[in-house]
Short mmCIF file of C-alpha atoms in Angstrom, two decimals:
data_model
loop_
_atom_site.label_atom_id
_atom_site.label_comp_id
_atom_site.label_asym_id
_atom_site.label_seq_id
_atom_site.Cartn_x
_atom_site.Cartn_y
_atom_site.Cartn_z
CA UNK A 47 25.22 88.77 48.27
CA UNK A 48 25.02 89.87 44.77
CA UNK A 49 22.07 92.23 43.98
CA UNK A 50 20.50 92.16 40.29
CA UNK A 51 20.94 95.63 39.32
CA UNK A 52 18.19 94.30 36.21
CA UNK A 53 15.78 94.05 38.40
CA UNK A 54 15.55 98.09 38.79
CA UNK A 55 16.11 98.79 35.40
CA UNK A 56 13.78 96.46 33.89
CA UNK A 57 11.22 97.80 36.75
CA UNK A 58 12.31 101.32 35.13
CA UNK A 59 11.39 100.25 31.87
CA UNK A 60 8.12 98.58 32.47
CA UNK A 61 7.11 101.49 34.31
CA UNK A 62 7.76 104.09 31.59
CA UNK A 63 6.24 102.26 29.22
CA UNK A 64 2.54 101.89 31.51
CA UNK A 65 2.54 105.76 32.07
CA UNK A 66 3.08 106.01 28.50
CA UNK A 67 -0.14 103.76 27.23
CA UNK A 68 -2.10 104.89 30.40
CA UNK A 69 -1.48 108.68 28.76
CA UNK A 70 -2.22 107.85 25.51
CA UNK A 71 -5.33 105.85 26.99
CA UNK A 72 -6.52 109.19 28.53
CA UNK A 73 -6.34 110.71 25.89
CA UNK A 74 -7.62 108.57 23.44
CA UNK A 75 -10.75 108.41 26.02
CA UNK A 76 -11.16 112.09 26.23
CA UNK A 77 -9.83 113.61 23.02
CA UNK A 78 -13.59 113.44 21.70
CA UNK A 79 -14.78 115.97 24.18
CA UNK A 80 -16.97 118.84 22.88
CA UNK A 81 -16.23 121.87 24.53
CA UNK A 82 -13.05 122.96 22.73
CA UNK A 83 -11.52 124.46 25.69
CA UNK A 84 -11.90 121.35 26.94
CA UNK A 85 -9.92 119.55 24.45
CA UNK A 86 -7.18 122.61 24.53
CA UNK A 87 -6.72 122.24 27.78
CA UNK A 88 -6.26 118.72 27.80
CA UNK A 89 -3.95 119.29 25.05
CA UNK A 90 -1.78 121.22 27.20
CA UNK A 91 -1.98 118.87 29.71
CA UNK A 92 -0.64 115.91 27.84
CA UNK A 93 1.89 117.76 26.03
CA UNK A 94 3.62 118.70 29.81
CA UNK A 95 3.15 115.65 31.15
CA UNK A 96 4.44 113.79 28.20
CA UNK A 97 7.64 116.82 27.72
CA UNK A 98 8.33 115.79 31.46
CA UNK A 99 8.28 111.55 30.87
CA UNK A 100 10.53 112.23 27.45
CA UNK A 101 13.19 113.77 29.47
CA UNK A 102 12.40 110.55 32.18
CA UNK A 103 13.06 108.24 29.37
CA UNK A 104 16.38 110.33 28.27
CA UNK A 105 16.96 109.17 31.55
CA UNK A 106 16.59 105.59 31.37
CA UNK A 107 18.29 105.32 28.62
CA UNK A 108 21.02 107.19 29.75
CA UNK A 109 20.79 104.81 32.93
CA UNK A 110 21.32 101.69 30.58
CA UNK A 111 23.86 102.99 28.44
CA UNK A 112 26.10 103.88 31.30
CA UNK A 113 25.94 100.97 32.64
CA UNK A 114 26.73 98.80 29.52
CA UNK A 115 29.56 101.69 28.98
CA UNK A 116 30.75 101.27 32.93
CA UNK A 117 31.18 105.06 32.78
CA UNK A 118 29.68 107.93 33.50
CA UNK A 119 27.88 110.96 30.92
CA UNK A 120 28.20 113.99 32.71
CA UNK A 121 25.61 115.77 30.25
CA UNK A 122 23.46 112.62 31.26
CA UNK A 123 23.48 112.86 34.80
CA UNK A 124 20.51 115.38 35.43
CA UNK A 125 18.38 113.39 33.66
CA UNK A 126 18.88 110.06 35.31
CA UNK A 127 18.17 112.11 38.20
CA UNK A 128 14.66 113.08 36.95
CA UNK A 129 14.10 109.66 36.10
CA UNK A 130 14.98 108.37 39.51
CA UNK A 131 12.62 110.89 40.98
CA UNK A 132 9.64 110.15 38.62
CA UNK A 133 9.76 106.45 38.07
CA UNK A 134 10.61 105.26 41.20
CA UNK A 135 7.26 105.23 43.04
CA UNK A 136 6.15 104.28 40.02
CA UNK A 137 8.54 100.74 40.07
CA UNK A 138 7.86 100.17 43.38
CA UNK A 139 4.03 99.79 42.45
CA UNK A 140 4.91 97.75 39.32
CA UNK A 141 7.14 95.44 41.40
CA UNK A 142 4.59 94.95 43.43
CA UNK A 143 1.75 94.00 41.01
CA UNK A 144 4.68 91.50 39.43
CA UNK A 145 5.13 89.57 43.11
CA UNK A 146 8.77 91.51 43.46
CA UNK A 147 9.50 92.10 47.31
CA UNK A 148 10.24 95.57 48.17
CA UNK A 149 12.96 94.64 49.34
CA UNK A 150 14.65 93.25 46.28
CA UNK A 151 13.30 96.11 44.38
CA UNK A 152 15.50 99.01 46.86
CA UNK A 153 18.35 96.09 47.05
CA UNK A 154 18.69 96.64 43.60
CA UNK A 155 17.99 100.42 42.85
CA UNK A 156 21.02 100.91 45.84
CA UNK A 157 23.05 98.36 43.33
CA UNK A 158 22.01 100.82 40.37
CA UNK A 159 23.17 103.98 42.22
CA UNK A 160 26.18 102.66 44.06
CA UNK A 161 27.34 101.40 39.85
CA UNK A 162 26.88 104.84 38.43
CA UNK A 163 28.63 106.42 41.55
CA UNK A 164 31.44 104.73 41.25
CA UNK A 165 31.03 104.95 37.52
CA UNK A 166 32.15 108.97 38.03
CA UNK A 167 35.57 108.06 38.78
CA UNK A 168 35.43 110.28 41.33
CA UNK A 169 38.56 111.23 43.26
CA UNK A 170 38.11 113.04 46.21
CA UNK A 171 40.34 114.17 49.23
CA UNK A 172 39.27 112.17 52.79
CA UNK A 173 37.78 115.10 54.40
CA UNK A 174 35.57 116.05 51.37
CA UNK A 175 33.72 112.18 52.29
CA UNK A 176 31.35 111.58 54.99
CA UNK A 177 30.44 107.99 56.17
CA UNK A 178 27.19 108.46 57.38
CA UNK A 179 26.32 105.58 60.38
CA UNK A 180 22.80 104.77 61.60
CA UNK A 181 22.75 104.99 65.87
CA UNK A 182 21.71 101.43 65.38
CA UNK A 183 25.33 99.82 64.78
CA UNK A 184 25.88 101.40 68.36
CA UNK A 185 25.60 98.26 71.26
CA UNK A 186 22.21 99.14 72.39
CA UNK A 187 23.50 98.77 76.43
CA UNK A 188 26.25 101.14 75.91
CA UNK A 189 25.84 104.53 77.67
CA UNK A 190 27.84 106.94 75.55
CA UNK A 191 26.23 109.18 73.21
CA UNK A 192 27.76 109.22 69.98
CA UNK A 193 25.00 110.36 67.73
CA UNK A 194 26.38 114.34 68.36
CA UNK A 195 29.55 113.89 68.77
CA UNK A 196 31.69 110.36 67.72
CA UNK A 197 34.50 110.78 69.78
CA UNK A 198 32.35 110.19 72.87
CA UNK A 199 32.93 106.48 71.70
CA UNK A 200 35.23 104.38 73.90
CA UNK A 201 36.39 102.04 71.67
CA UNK A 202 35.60 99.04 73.31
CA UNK A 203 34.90 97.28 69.93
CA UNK A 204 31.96 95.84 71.68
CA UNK A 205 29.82 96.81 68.14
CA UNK A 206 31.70 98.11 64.97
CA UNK A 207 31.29 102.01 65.47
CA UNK A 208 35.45 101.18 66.59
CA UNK A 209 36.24 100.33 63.54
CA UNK A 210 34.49 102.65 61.25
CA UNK A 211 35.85 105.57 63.51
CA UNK A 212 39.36 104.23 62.63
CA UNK A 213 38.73 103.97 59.22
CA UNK A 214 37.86 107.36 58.93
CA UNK A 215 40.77 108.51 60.87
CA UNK A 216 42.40 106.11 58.18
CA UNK A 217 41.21 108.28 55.02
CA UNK A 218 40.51 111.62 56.97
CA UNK A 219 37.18 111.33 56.00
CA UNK A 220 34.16 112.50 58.24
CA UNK A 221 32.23 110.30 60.50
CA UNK A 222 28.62 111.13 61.91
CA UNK A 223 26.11 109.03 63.11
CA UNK A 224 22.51 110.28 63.38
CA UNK A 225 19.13 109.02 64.46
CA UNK A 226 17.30 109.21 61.30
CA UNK A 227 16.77 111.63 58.40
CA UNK A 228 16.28 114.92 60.51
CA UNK A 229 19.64 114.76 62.07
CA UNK A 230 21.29 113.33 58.82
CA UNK A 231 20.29 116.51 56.38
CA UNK A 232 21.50 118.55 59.57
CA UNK A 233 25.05 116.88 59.05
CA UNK A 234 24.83 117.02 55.18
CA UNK A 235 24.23 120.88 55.64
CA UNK A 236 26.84 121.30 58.02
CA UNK A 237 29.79 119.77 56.80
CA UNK A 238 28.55 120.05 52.94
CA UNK A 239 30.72 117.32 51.55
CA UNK A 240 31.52 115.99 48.01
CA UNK A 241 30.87 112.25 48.41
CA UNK A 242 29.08 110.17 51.28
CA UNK A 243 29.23 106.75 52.52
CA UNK A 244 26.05 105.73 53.94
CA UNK A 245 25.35 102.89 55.92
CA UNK A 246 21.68 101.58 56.77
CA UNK A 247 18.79 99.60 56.13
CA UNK A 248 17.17 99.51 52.34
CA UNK A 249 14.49 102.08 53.08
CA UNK A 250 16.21 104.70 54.44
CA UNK A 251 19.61 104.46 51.96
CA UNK A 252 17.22 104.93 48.79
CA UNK A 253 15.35 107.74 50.83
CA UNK A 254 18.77 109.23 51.48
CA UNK A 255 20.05 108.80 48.53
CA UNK A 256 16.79 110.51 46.54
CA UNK A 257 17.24 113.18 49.34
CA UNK A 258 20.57 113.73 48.37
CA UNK A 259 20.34 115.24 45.33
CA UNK A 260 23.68 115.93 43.57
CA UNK A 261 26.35 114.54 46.44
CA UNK A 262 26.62 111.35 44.82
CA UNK A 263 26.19 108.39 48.13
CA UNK A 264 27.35 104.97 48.24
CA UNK A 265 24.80 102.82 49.71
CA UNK A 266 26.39 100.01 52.25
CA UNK A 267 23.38 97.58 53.83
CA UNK A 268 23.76 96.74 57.16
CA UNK A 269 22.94 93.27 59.06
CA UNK A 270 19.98 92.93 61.00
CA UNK A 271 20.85 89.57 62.51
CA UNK A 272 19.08 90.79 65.80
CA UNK A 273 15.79 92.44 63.49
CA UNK A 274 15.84 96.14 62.12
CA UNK A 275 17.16 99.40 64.71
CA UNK A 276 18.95 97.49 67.16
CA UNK A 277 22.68 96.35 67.32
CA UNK A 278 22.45 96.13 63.37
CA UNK A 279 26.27 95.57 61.47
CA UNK A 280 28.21 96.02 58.92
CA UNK A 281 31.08 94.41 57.12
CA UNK A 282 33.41 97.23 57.60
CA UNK A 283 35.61 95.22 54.48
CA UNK A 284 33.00 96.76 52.38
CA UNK A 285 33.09 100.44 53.74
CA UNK A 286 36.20 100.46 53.00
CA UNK A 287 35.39 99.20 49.36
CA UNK A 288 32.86 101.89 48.87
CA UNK A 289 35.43 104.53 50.43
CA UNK A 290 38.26 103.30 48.04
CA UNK A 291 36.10 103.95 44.74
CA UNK A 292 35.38 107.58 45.69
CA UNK A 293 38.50 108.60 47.25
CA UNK A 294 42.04 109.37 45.57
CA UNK A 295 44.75 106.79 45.82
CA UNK A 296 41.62 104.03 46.61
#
């Protein structure tokens, strides 16, 4: 499936450029106030709001031009981050009032992430990477536990937790499996690693991703063909993919 990474950025853009005029229509509204505390004040106000959406638009920018540049601006890279953090409620409201699915709009904001990951050139040892698995992939009749501790999985290749355990014994690299966003901070904090892999739905990869912060996470989607949260997939072809572009000798 190939995911529009435009579709973000132009949702990006858009979005900067309403809180822009809806700022300058506040002011423009209220700038004739009296009181001159009042108009001070709102002075101030503007000026940090609009010192905070300069540095979001450094962002963008710096977004666009490392993508057209397929490589990464390390002096950059905090301020895509505010960007992100700003302008992304912001683009899922604008892709709604537009008739964009939510869907499409995370799809391609994973796409947008996953480029300027891999954009890093980052070259990491196996055990510095953690693929992160949702308990979903597990085959929702088996009785094993895995979600504490993986090697509790028998390998009977009945779902594809099999196969991602052997790929991380493959490149060394850590593999956890937890029930939701509680349990994957806990691992994050635990084994503090330089790089994850992170399987799941749209929703929770972007929330991971955002709660994140600095490890940089490549975002694999699973397949739902049963619905979401039960005996969900993944083409393991493409873990490997993501594991390849962060790891050294991938």
């Amino acid at each position: 499936m190939v995911i529009k990474k435009r579709i973000y950025l132009g949702l990006l853009l858009v979005s900067m450029l309403m809180t822009v005029g809806l700022m300058g229509a506040i002011w423009f509204l209220l700038q004739n106030r009296e009181l001159l505390v009042g108009r001070v004040l709102l002075t101030i106000i503007v000026g940090m709001v609009g010192v905070i959406f300069i540095l979001a638009g450094i962002g963008v920018l710096a977004i666009i031009i490392m993508i057209i540049k397929s490589q990464s601006i390390p002096s950059l890279e905090s301020f895509t981050r505010i960007a992100n953090e700003l302008l992304f409620p912001i683009t899922l409201l604008t892709g709604r009032l537009a008739g964009i699915s939510k869907e499409k709009i995370l799809q391609s904001y994973i796409a947008v992430n996953n480029y300027l990951v891999k954009s890093r050139k980052l070259l990491l040892e196996g055990p510095q990477v953690m693929i992160l698995l949702p308990h979903c992939l597990q085959d929702s009749k088996c009785p094993h536990k895995i979600t504490m501790d993986i090697s509790n999985c028998k390998r009977c290749h009945k779902c594809s937790i099999a196969d991602l355990i052997e790929l991380g014994e493959k490149y060394h690299a850590v593999v956890k499996v937890a029930t939701g966003g509680t349990l994957a901070r806990k691992f994050m904090e635990e084994t503090r690693p330089r790089g994850v892999v992170a399987v799941a739905c749209e929703r929770d990869l972007s929330l991971g991703i955002q709660d994140a912060a600095q490890v940089p996470v490549i975002g694999v989607l699973n397949c739902r063909p049963h619905g979401p949260c039960v005996n969900t997939n993944v083409v393991v072809s493409d873990v490997e993919l993501a594991l390849q572009s962060i790891c050294k000798g991938g």
